[in-house]
Amino acid sequence: NDTEFEVYYKTGTDEAAVDALAWTLATPDSPIPVSDTGAFNEVEWSIDPTDDFNAFAIKIVMKTENPALVPQGAALRAIALV
């Protein structure tokens, strides 16, 4: 329905290091299902940073070509495994 989600991330040794970095686009593990009924579907992004980190940031960009069909999300979980 002409909507999409983009997830960006950055990692670093501390918050200042994270703030100084550029955002990296993450790819979802599987295609994002679209629901015209308002039902929510779980989607996972597995991100494997190249370096060890102590801090991370996530940015979610929701896009639509039709302002009457606004992308929606619920119940965000971010789990960092070191």
mmCIF file of C-alpha atoms in Angstrom:
data_model
loop_
_atom_site.group_PDB
_atom_site.id
_atom_site.type_symbol
_atom_site.label_atom_id
_atom_site.label_comp_id
_atom_site.label_asym_id
_atom_site.label_seq_id
_atom_site.Cartn_x
_atom_site.Cartn_y
_atom_site.Cartn_z
ATOM 1 C CA ASN A 1 0.000 0.000 0.000
ATOM 2 C CA ASP A 2 2.881 2.359 -0.825
ATOM 3 C CA THR A 3 4.254 2.533 2.721
ATOM 4 C CA GLU A 4 7.643 1.434 3.978
ATOM 5 C CA PHE A 5 9.856 1.329 7.054
ATOM 6 C CA GLU A 6 13.590 1.979 7.059
ATOM 7 C CA VAL A 7 15.707 1.200 10.115
ATOM 8 C CA TYR A 8 19.065 2.881 10.612
ATOM 9 C CA TYR A 9 21.605 2.218 13.354
ATOM 10 C CA LYS A 10 24.973 3.299 14.705
ATOM 11 C CA THR A 11 27.177 1.862 17.431
ATOM 12 C CA GLY A 12 30.173 3.150 19.359
ATOM 13 C CA THR A 13 32.204 2.993 22.541
ATOM 14 C CA ASP A 14 30.089 5.704 24.234
ATOM 15 C CA GLU A 15 27.274 8.144 23.505
ATOM 16 C CA ALA A 16 29.628 10.821 22.168
ATOM 17 C CA ALA A 17 31.160 8.347 19.725
ATOM 18 C CA VAL A 18 27.696 7.264 18.561
ATOM 19 C CA ASP A 19 26.601 10.873 18.029
ATOM 20 C CA ALA A 20 29.638 11.523 15.803
ATOM 21 C CA LEU A 21 28.936 8.614 13.432
ATOM 22 C CA ALA A 22 26.810 8.469 10.292
ATOM 23 C CA TRP A 23 23.672 6.316 10.184
ATOM 24 C CA THR A 24 23.836 2.862 8.547
ATOM 25 C CA LEU A 25 20.765 1.412 6.810
ATOM 26 C CA ALA A 26 19.781 -2.044 8.091
ATOM 27 C CA THR A 27 17.988 -4.648 5.999
ATOM 28 C CA PRO A 28 15.060 -6.631 7.476
ATOM 29 C CA ASP A 29 15.587 -10.389 7.856
ATOM 30 C CA SER A 30 12.506 -10.996 5.667
ATOM 31 C CA PRO A 31 10.167 -8.787 3.606
ATOM 32 C CA ILE A 32 7.916 -6.545 5.657
ATOM 33 C CA PRO A 33 4.300 -7.773 5.412
ATOM 34 C CA VAL A 34 1.701 -5.116 4.649
ATOM 35 C CA SER A 35 -1.718 -5.219 6.286
ATOM 36 C CA ASP A 36 -4.673 -3.168 5.110
ATOM 37 C CA THR A 37 -6.708 -4.344 8.116
ATOM 38 C CA GLY A 38 -4.580 -2.588 10.755
ATOM 39 C CA ALA A 39 -3.074 -5.844 12.050
ATOM 40 C CA PHE A 40 0.534 -5.653 13.226
ATOM 41 C CA ASN A 41 3.120 -8.218 12.136
ATOM 42 C CA GLU A 42 6.477 -8.881 13.771
ATOM 43 C CA VAL A 43 9.529 -7.987 11.698
ATOM 44 C CA GLU A 44 13.165 -8.549 12.690
ATOM 45 C CA TRP A 45 16.347 -6.792 11.687
ATOM 46 C CA SER A 46 19.552 -8.612 12.688
ATOM 47 C CA ILE A 47 22.439 -6.177 12.865
ATOM 48 C CA ASP A 48 26.021 -7.402 13.283
ATOM 49 C CA PRO A 49 28.342 -4.436 13.926
ATOM 50 C CA THR A 50 31.964 -4.908 12.894
ATOM 51 C CA ASP A 51 33.363 -3.554 16.196
ATOM 52 C CA ASP A 52 32.518 -4.078 19.869
ATOM 53 C CA PHE A 53 30.239 -1.388 21.301
ATOM 54 C CA ASN A 54 28.914 -0.017 24.594
ATOM 55 C CA ALA A 55 26.255 2.302 23.140
ATOM 56 C CA PHE A 56 23.905 2.200 20.169
ATOM 57 C CA ALA A 57 21.207 4.290 18.517
ATOM 58 C CA ILE A 58 18.320 3.291 16.274
ATOM 59 C CA LYS A 59 16.370 5.546 13.909
ATOM 60 C CA ILE A 60 13.129 4.432 12.258
ATOM 61 C CA VAL A 61 11.952 6.244 9.126
ATOM 62 C CA MET A 62 8.374 5.629 8.025
ATOM 63 C CA LYS A 63 7.539 6.582 4.447
ATOM 64 C CA THR A 64 4.321 6.823 2.483
ATOM 65 C CA GLU A 65 3.289 8.106 -0.919
ATOM 66 C CA ASN A 66 -0.295 8.602 0.279
ATOM 67 C CA PRO A 67 -0.753 10.781 3.389
ATOM 68 C CA ALA A 68 -4.065 9.011 4.053
ATOM 69 C CA LEU A 69 -2.164 5.709 4.555
ATOM 70 C CA VAL A 70 0.264 6.437 7.359
ATOM 71 C CA PRO A 71 2.736 3.674 8.301
ATOM 72 C CA GLN A 72 2.264 2.452 11.876
ATOM 73 C CA GLY A 73 4.403 0.453 14.258
ATOM 74 C CA ALA A 74 4.003 -0.872 17.785
ATOM 75 C CA ALA A 75 5.991 -2.584 20.541
ATOM 76 C CA LEU A 76 9.568 -1.782 19.545
ATOM 77 C CA ARG A 77 12.185 -4.071 21.089
ATOM 78 C CA ALA A 78 15.918 -3.494 20.743
ATOM 79 C CA ILE A 79 18.119 -6.238 22.154
ATOM 80 C CA ALA A 80 21.904 -5.856 22.181
ATOM 81 C CA LEU A 81 23.907 -9.045 22.593
ATOM 82 C CA VAL A 82 27.596 -8.596 23.264
#
